[in-house]
Structure formats: C-alpha cells, structure tokens
Amino acid sequence: MDNNINNDLGTPEVIVPSVTADAGVVEDRTQRNAGNLEVSRRGGLEAVGVHAWFNKHHALADVSLHFPENTVTGLIGPSGCGKSTFLRLLNRMHEFIPKAAMAGEVLFEGEDIYAPGVNPIEIRRRIGMVFQKANPFPAMNIGENVIAGLKLARVKVDDKDALIEECLTRAGLWNEVKDRLKAPGGSLSGGQQQRLCIARALALKPDVLLLDEPCSALDPGSTLRVEETIVQLSETMTIVMVTHNMQQAARVSDYCAFFLSDGGPGRLVEADLTTNIFSNPSDKRTADYVQGRFG
Amino acid sequence: MTTYQYTDVVPEARRPWDHSRSTALRAVALVVLAGIFGSVINQLTGLSGFLGWYVGLAFAVPVIAFIGSARHGWNMASDRIATSLMSIAFATVAIPWMSIFWTVLKNGSKAFHSSYLTSDMRVTSFSDDLHLGGLKHAIIGSLLIVLMAAVIAVPLGVLAAVYIVEVKGRFARLVRFLTQAMSGVPSIVAGLFVYSTVIILFGTFSAVAGSLALAILMLPTVARTSEEVLKIVPEDLRSASYALGASQARTTFRVVLPTVASGLVTASVLGVARVVGETAPLLLTVSYFVGTSASITEPIASLPVYVFTGLTLGDANSATRSWGGSLVLLVMVLVLFLLARFASSRLTRKR
Ligand SMILES: Nc1ncnc2c1ncn2[C@@H]1O[C@H](COP(=O)(O)OP(=O)(O)OP(=O)(O)O)[C@@H](O)[C@H]1O
Ligand SMILES: [Mg+2]
C-alpha cells in the first residue's frame, strides 16, 4: 500500500468546543458540552488521522474530527471530496468495498472501532446510517421495512405497531403511508423511500446516526420535518449529516466541517462551530464555498 | 396574473402509445401477403408442400415489411425489418416444437382411456388391449424420484451459489469451476457412478438411488442459475442490511434470498426440467416395477422408463402406450412449471 502521505495542509484542526460562541441555541448546546470535555469525548465519536483508499486511489487524507456527544455536525464540501467515504468509515461500511483500505483510528466511546476483536455488527447497530441513495428492502412491505433492523438483529419488539408509527411520524412519512403499511417498500416515491430509510434507521435507536444527504430528494415541507426530527434526536443522539444545502447546515448543525479535494485526496479544510464557519471562517476557501463562490 | 380554471369534466382515459390494434392488423396483412407469395413460389419453383410454402413466406416477410414501411424513412423501415426477421426466427424455432407437441398429442391420446391415469400395469402387459392398464405407477414414481432429487439438489445448488456470490469464500472459484464441470457430466455417467457406489453397496435398485443420480445432474443447473440470479441483487440492498447491524447470514437469508425468491424458483424449475425426462440413469439405478409403489428403497416405475420399456417391445400397442407416457411427461413438466410460478407469485405477494 502506498503510504507516503504529504499533508500539505498541515494538521487539520480538531474542534475544541468553545464557550465563546455566539448567541442562540448553538451557544446552549456548546456550553453543555464544553463543561466536561473529557466526559463528552469518551461518549462521542472521534476520527483520528483517518485516510481512505479505493484500491490505489487515495480518496481521503488525514481527517481528524471530533463529534461531541448529542450534537449535530454537518459535513459540507463539493461533490466527490470524500464526505460519503468518511461517513462510511465511521461505522465500518467502508470495508464492504472490494480492495478498499483505510488508515487511522475511529474512537467510539473512547475505543477504536477498528481495533482487533471489535465486533463490526455491534458497531453498525449502534452507529446507524442513512444512505445517499434510498435503499428500502423490496421484498418487505412498508411496516416491515421500518422494523427490518430489529428483525435482522433479532431484537425483540414489544409493540411493533407503536414503534412503526413513532418512527414513520418522526421521519415525516406517517400520514402518507398509514393506510398502506402492507404495500411494498419499492412502491413509494423517491422522497418517500428516503424518509422510509430514515424511519428504518431510527427504529434501532442508535447512539450515533450518520445521515448522507437525508433530504436530497425531499420537498421543503418534508425537509423541515426531517430537520426538526434531527434537532429533536440530537437531545439523545450524536448526529453526523452530509448536506449540500448551506441553509440546512446553518439551521440544523452545531458544528460544521468543510471538506475539499484539490484534485488529490479529499481533506478536512476547517471544522468549527457552525456560526463560525458561516460568519467568520478562518480559511478563505471555506468562506468562498459557503458563500457559493465555487464548488 | 391568471388563476387556473378547473373543469369538472374528466376526460376519457386513453393509451395514445398503444398501437397494438394497428400493429396486429399490419402483421395479419403482412402474413397474408407473404402467404400468397409463398403459394406463388410453390407454383413457380420446385418447392412444394408446407415447408416449401413456408420457405417462400419466410423470404417474403422482410421484403414486404420493407416495401410497406420504406415511405416512413430508413429508421422506421430498419425497425420493421428487424421485427419481421425476429418474428420469422421465432416461428421457425416454434415449428419443430409444435411438431413435437402435436405428434405426441396425436399419438399419445390414443393410449388414453377412462382409467389410464388411475391404474397400473400389475395385471396388464404392454401388448394387451389399450383399454386395460395405465400409468398411475409411473406418474407416482416419477414425481417421487424427481421431488426427492429436487430436495437434495435445490438447497445444495442454492447454497453453492450463496457461497460463490455472497460468502465469496476462498474456494469460490474452485466451486464455480467444479459446478461448471459437473454440468458436462453425461447422464449415463451419473447413473453409472451411483450404480457403482450406492447400488453395489446396498445390493438393490431403488428410487433413492435414482434421485441421487438425478440430483447430480440437477445440481449444476440449479447452482449456475441461482448464481446468475444472486448476482443481479444490487449491492445497495446488502449495504442497507449491514448498516442495520445484520450479520452476513441474516443478510443472505432475510434480505437477499427473499428478494430473488422467484428467480430461485425458476432455477429450481430449470433443474427439474433438466432431469425429468432422463432415462439412462434411472435404468441403471431404479430399474422398473409394474405395480404402484411409493417405497423409496425398492425399484419403482417412472415415466421415462415406462416409455422406454414400451418402445423396446416393438408391437403397436406397446408403442402407443409409450406415446401416452410421453404425453403425460410433457404435461407433467408443464404442470410443475405452472405450480412453481404460482407458488413464487404467492411467495412474493405475501410480503
Ligand atoms: N466504491 C468506490 N470505488 C472507487 N472509488 C470510489 C468509490 N466510492 C467513491 N469513490 C471515489 O472516492 C472519492 C470520494 O467519493 P465520495 O462518494 O466520498 O464523495 P462525496 O463527497 O460523498 O460526493 P457527493 O457529494 O457527490 O456525494 C471520489 O473521487 C470517488 O470517485
Ligand atoms: Mg456522497
């Protein structure tokens, strides 16, 4: 494996939650986490010097990023800069790609999820994921799709119907499908399928939820509902969300991380409180990107 | 600014893209014209009879299709010519098929009488009057042998495909190579193999031994077809399952296999169709029994061997009985196929 990495951007900043943040919700959230940094760090998710390769193609280089517990972090950056790849590294989905490789550590509750002896199945159950492309199970109906994770993981559910309703409501899909829960999952529209996949991930009640452009196919109303759900879930969950919608990143996330590829592997350019990224970024490329000047 | 005005009139639902009626009319006209042309050819040349007429028709069809569509431009014309060539190719392939079916139907129906399907040959010999005896024993025997073979070969075949496509195990290439090699095994060799092992070991012909021989022949078909079926499952589905914390076994059995259930049923049906008419391995392993029996450790009757026996005897009644057996065999394959289709559609609808 070709391992000579020259990190010409220098070591990316690791976010240190700052108490000097601007006003508003973000400040409250930040203070909640800033008080006991060590505790939250043990509970959250942290990438340390992560790289990713597809065969010989170096797709992602030296990303170090901390996701404090119960916060929403937005990953932004132009298409192809490695956001999805990074996300898949965080719950061990990267390894399903033939000839893929990685370097670095991903600490979940202080333990490296790539350490020998770690059960990837358990990791994926606790770090849920919604894919960029909706992928409902065609052989199951809508209701079965929602609780598929529990079925597949052999988890007992006491009240299936209540769980299905709760998850579909949170994903903003309940009203549209409550009369046809027995219809096949593939019979939904693209945006409905996307929300079904969100509901499916919620049913497992993961500790961390990775969302890859969860609203890319949604109308403004459904988007708003999903965003409300994300904010609500972040009371009890750590959420990492890829989005191409700057307003969405600004509305929903506490922290933002900007990725960029200059032809070579994608790198983390800057990560900070969302307010800082949008109002006062320290890198000019970040400012250009969030203001729509390139990318 | 204008506001859109709604009307309450619901227009009639149409399918403007559906040209099936004019297409059908055009096809009929084409065939009639080509048929006339075929007759003319018959008169003018040495070609004669149905086949001579058909040759004339086959040549006329693309020519007439071209003449009829040339005014619409080359795009349309090439489309029509290709369609007509395809239809002719299909008809040409269908002729021997229909000829076989018709011959079997015509000759086989002579063997039928009111109790043909419900009596056996225990007290009747093949050369006896045709209103005596029947082939109940052979139907039961064939069903038994083939179903037992399927019970052995279908799970093994599907599991082999799962090993190759899902598990991608270390020996996947070897397994794939071996199944490919197995599909080249002549049926009589499979029969000899079982004869030289099972039959010699137990000292008796038996239905089970026949099933083993047929399973050997069925396995590669089921495995290769299932492999192709599993390959078309999108990777997204597996990812979705793994991301929900499912193990590979759960992903395979709860997500992948149910998704392609109907394809796997097709694989099994192809396997059954492959072996249902096999005669040689059954002669070597099951032999034949004139009475009705469902004992799997003894020789029992089967349709192919029933047909074979009738033909070896040489007299007219025996031959007619063979035709009857062939007809029943054809119908049995058809029924099994329809049953499997029905089962798989029920299977997918239930989910
Ligand atoms: N399965 C794969 N095999 C090979 N290369 C891949 C694969 N998936 C991604 N890549 C490459 O890795 C790089 C990063 O891709 P990734 O999907 O992470 O981008 P992204 O930031 O999510 O883009 P987008 O915003 O368009 O979703 C790209 O150059 C891409 O070509
Ligand atoms: Mg992506």
PDB file of N, CA and C in Angstrom, chain A residues 93 96 121 124-125 131 133 135-140 149 151-152 154 200 204, chain B residues 236-237 239-248 250-251 254-255 258-259 351:
ATOM      1  N   MET A  93     -18.607   0.625   7.244  1.00  0.00           N
ATOM      2  CA  MET A  93     -19.228   0.193   5.992  1.00  0.00           C
ATOM      3  C   MET A  93     -18.226   0.244   4.841  1.00  0.00           C
ATOM      4  N   PHE A  96     -16.773  -3.003   3.031  1.00  0.00           N
ATOM      5  CA  PHE A  96     -17.504  -3.865   2.106  1.00  0.00           C
ATOM      6  C   PHE A  96     -17.116  -3.618   0.665  1.00  0.00           C
ATOM      7  N   ILE A 121     -20.548  -5.779  13.634  1.00  0.00           N
ATOM      8  CA  ILE A 121     -22.016  -5.835  13.606  1.00  0.00           C
ATOM      9  C   ILE A 121     -22.593  -4.989  14.733  1.00  0.00           C
ATOM     10  N   ARG A 124     -22.147  -1.298  13.898  1.00  0.00           N
ATOM     11  CA  ARG A 124     -23.124  -0.776  12.925  1.00  0.00           C
ATOM     12  C   ARG A 124     -24.506  -0.647  13.530  1.00  0.00           C
ATOM     13  N   ARG A 125     -24.808  -1.498  14.496  1.00  0.00           N
ATOM     14  CA  ARG A 125     -26.117  -1.388  15.131  1.00  0.00           C
ATOM     15  C   ARG A 125     -26.189  -0.117  15.972  1.00  0.00           C
ATOM     16  N   PHE A 131     -28.360   6.082   3.858  1.00  0.00           N
ATOM     17  CA  PHE A 131     -27.516   6.219   2.678  1.00  0.00           C
ATOM     18  C   PHE A 131     -27.961   7.367   1.777  1.00  0.00           C
ATOM     19  N   LYS A 133     -28.352   7.161  -1.389  1.00  0.00           N
ATOM     20  CA  LYS A 133     -29.372   6.634  -2.286  1.00  0.00           C
ATOM     21  C   LYS A 133     -30.332   5.794  -1.458  1.00  0.00           C
ATOM     22  N   ASN A 135     -32.537   2.995  -0.161  1.00  0.00           N
ATOM     23  CA  ASN A 135     -32.451   1.568  -0.467  1.00  0.00           C
ATOM     24  C   ASN A 135     -33.392   0.739   0.414  1.00  0.00           C
ATOM     25  N   PRO A 136     -34.714   0.923   0.262  1.00  0.00           N
ATOM     26  CA  PRO A 136     -35.645   0.094   1.021  1.00  0.00           C
ATOM     27  C   PRO A 136     -35.569  -1.358   0.546  1.00  0.00           C
ATOM     28  N   PHE A 137     -35.986  -2.285   1.396  1.00  0.00           N
ATOM     29  CA  PHE A 137     -35.965  -3.697   1.011  1.00  0.00           C
ATOM     30  C   PHE A 137     -37.192  -4.009   0.157  1.00  0.00           C
ATOM     31  N   PRO A 138     -36.991  -4.410  -1.099  1.00  0.00           N
ATOM     32  CA  PRO A 138     -38.147  -4.610  -1.984  1.00  0.00           C
ATOM     33  C   PRO A 138     -39.007  -5.811  -1.583  1.00  0.00           C
ATOM     34  N   ALA A 139     -38.422  -6.777  -0.894  1.00  0.00           N
ATOM     35  CA  ALA A 139     -39.202  -7.966  -0.549  1.00  0.00           C
ATOM     36  C   ALA A 139     -39.995  -7.777   0.745  1.00  0.00           C
ATOM     37  N   MET A 140     -39.940  -6.587   1.333  1.00  0.00           N
ATOM     38  CA  MET A 140     -40.687  -6.348   2.566  1.00  0.00           C
ATOM     39  C   MET A 140     -41.670  -5.210   2.340  1.00  0.00           C
ATOM     40  N   GLY A 149     -34.510  -3.603  10.800  1.00  0.00           N
ATOM     41  CA  GLY A 149     -33.269  -3.634  11.557  1.00  0.00           C
ATOM     42  C   GLY A 149     -33.398  -4.499  12.799  1.00  0.00           C
ATOM     43  N   LYS A 151     -35.616  -6.908  13.261  1.00  0.00           N
ATOM     44  CA  LYS A 151     -35.776  -8.295  12.819  1.00  0.00           C
ATOM     45  C   LYS A 151     -34.419  -8.889  12.470  1.00  0.00           C
ATOM     46  N   LEU A 152     -33.635  -8.119  11.694  1.00  0.00           N
ATOM     47  CA  LEU A 152     -32.354  -8.641  11.226  1.00  0.00           C
ATOM     48  C   LEU A 152     -31.395  -8.844  12.396  1.00  0.00           C
ATOM     49  N   ARG A 154     -32.359  -9.593  15.352  1.00  0.00           N
ATOM     50  CA  ARG A 154     -33.038 -10.479  16.303  1.00  0.00           C
ATOM     51  C   ARG A 154     -33.332  -9.764  17.625  1.00  0.00           C
ATOM     52  N   ARG A 200     -36.359   3.650   9.171  1.00  0.00           N
ATOM     53  CA  ARG A 200     -35.756   2.345   9.412  1.00  0.00           C
ATOM     54  C   ARG A 200     -34.529   2.466  10.310  1.00  0.00           C
ATOM     55  N   LEU A 204     -33.902   1.436  15.256  1.00  0.00           N
ATOM     56  CA  LEU A 204     -32.883   0.726  16.042  1.00  0.00           C
ATOM     57  C   LEU A 204     -32.406   1.560  17.223  1.00  0.00           C
TER      58      LEU A 204
ATOM     59  N   ASP B 236     -26.532  -2.156  -2.993  1.00  0.00           N
ATOM     60  CA  ASP B 236     -27.240  -1.261  -2.058  1.00  0.00           C
ATOM     61  C   ASP B 236     -28.031  -2.017  -1.005  1.00  0.00           C
ATOM     62  N   LEU B 237     -28.674  -3.091  -1.441  1.00  0.00           N
ATOM     63  CA  LEU B 237     -29.539  -3.837  -0.519  1.00  0.00           C
ATOM     64  C   LEU B 237     -28.714  -4.471   0.577  1.00  0.00           C
ATOM     65  N   SER B 239     -25.776  -3.451   1.563  1.00  0.00           N
ATOM     66  CA  SER B 239     -25.288  -2.364   2.413  1.00  0.00           C
ATOM     67  C   SER B 239     -26.351  -1.962   3.418  1.00  0.00           C
ATOM     68  N   ALA B 240     -27.589  -1.804   2.941  1.00  0.00           N
ATOM     69  CA  ALA B 240     -28.673  -1.388   3.839  1.00  0.00           C
ATOM     70  C   ALA B 240     -28.793  -2.357   4.993  1.00  0.00           C
ATOM     71  N   SER B 241     -28.700  -3.626   4.689  1.00  0.00           N
ATOM     72  CA  SER B 241     -28.854  -4.627   5.733  1.00  0.00           C
ATOM     73  C   SER B 241     -27.679  -4.594   6.710  1.00  0.00           C
ATOM     74  N   TYR B 242     -26.468  -4.529   6.158  1.00  0.00           N
ATOM     75  CA  TYR B 242     -25.298  -4.495   7.042  1.00  0.00           C
ATOM     76  C   TYR B 242     -25.320  -3.251   7.922  1.00  0.00           C
ATOM     77  N   ALA B 243     -25.750  -2.114   7.349  1.00  0.00           N
ATOM     78  CA  ALA B 243     -25.760  -0.872   8.119  1.00  0.00           C
ATOM     79  C   ALA B 243     -26.771  -0.944   9.252  1.00  0.00           C
ATOM     80  N   LEU B 244     -27.711  -1.874   9.177  1.00  0.00           N
ATOM     81  CA  LEU B 244     -28.660  -2.042  10.274  1.00  0.00           C
ATOM     82  C   LEU B 244     -28.129  -3.038  11.301  1.00  0.00           C
ATOM     83  N   GLY B 245     -26.885  -3.406  11.167  1.00  0.00           N
ATOM     84  CA  GLY B 245     -26.296  -4.309  12.150  1.00  0.00           C
ATOM     85  C   GLY B 245     -26.675  -5.758  11.936  1.00  0.00           C
ATOM     86  N   ALA B 246     -26.902  -6.136  10.678  1.00  0.00           N
ATOM     87  CA  ALA B 246     -27.233  -7.529  10.410  1.00  0.00           C
ATOM     88  C   ALA B 246     -25.965  -8.303  10.093  1.00  0.00           C
ATOM     89  N   SER B 247     -25.939  -9.569  10.486  1.00  0.00           N
ATOM     90  CA  SER B 247     -24.795 -10.400  10.142  1.00  0.00           C
ATOM     91  C   SER B 247     -24.925 -10.824   8.686  1.00  0.00           C
ATOM     92  N   GLN B 248     -23.875 -11.448   8.171  1.00  0.00           N
ATOM     93  CA  GLN B 248     -23.934 -11.871   6.781  1.00  0.00           C
ATOM     94  C   GLN B 248     -24.993 -12.953   6.576  1.00  0.00           C
ATOM     95  N   ARG B 250     -27.809 -13.366   8.295  1.00  0.00           N
ATOM     96  CA  ARG B 250     -29.143 -12.748   8.304  1.00  0.00           C
ATOM     97  C   ARG B 250     -29.380 -11.985   7.012  1.00  0.00           C
ATOM     98  N   THR B 251     -28.340 -11.273   6.549  1.00  0.00           N
ATOM     99  CA  THR B 251     -28.477 -10.519   5.306  1.00  0.00           C
ATOM    100  C   THR B 251     -28.815 -11.454   4.150  1.00  0.00           C
ATOM    101  N   ARG B 254     -32.440 -13.311   5.074  1.00  0.00           N
ATOM    102  CA  ARG B 254     -33.621 -12.469   5.287  1.00  0.00           C
ATOM    103  C   ARG B 254     -33.786 -11.388   4.232  1.00  0.00           C
ATOM    104  N   VAL B 255     -32.692 -10.982   3.595  1.00  0.00           N
ATOM    105  CA  VAL B 255     -32.800  -9.882   2.631  1.00  0.00           C
ATOM    106  C   VAL B 255     -32.550 -10.364   1.202  1.00  0.00           C
ATOM    107  N   PRO B 258     -34.918 -13.713  -0.064  1.00  0.00           N
ATOM    108  CA  PRO B 258     -36.321 -13.363  -0.301  1.00  0.00           C
ATOM    109  C   PRO B 258     -36.505 -12.409  -1.480  1.00  0.00           C
ATOM    110  N   THR B 259     -35.530 -11.532  -1.691  1.00  0.00           N
ATOM    111  CA  THR B 259     -35.657 -10.585  -2.792  1.00  0.00           C
ATOM    112  C   THR B 259     -35.679 -11.295  -4.138  1.00  0.00           C
ATOM    113  N   ARG B 351     -45.387 -10.911   0.984  1.00  0.00           N
ATOM    114  CA  ARG B 351     -44.502  -9.978   1.677  1.00  0.00           C
ATOM    115  C   ARG B 351     -44.928  -8.540   1.501  1.00  0.00           C
TER     116      ARG B 351
END
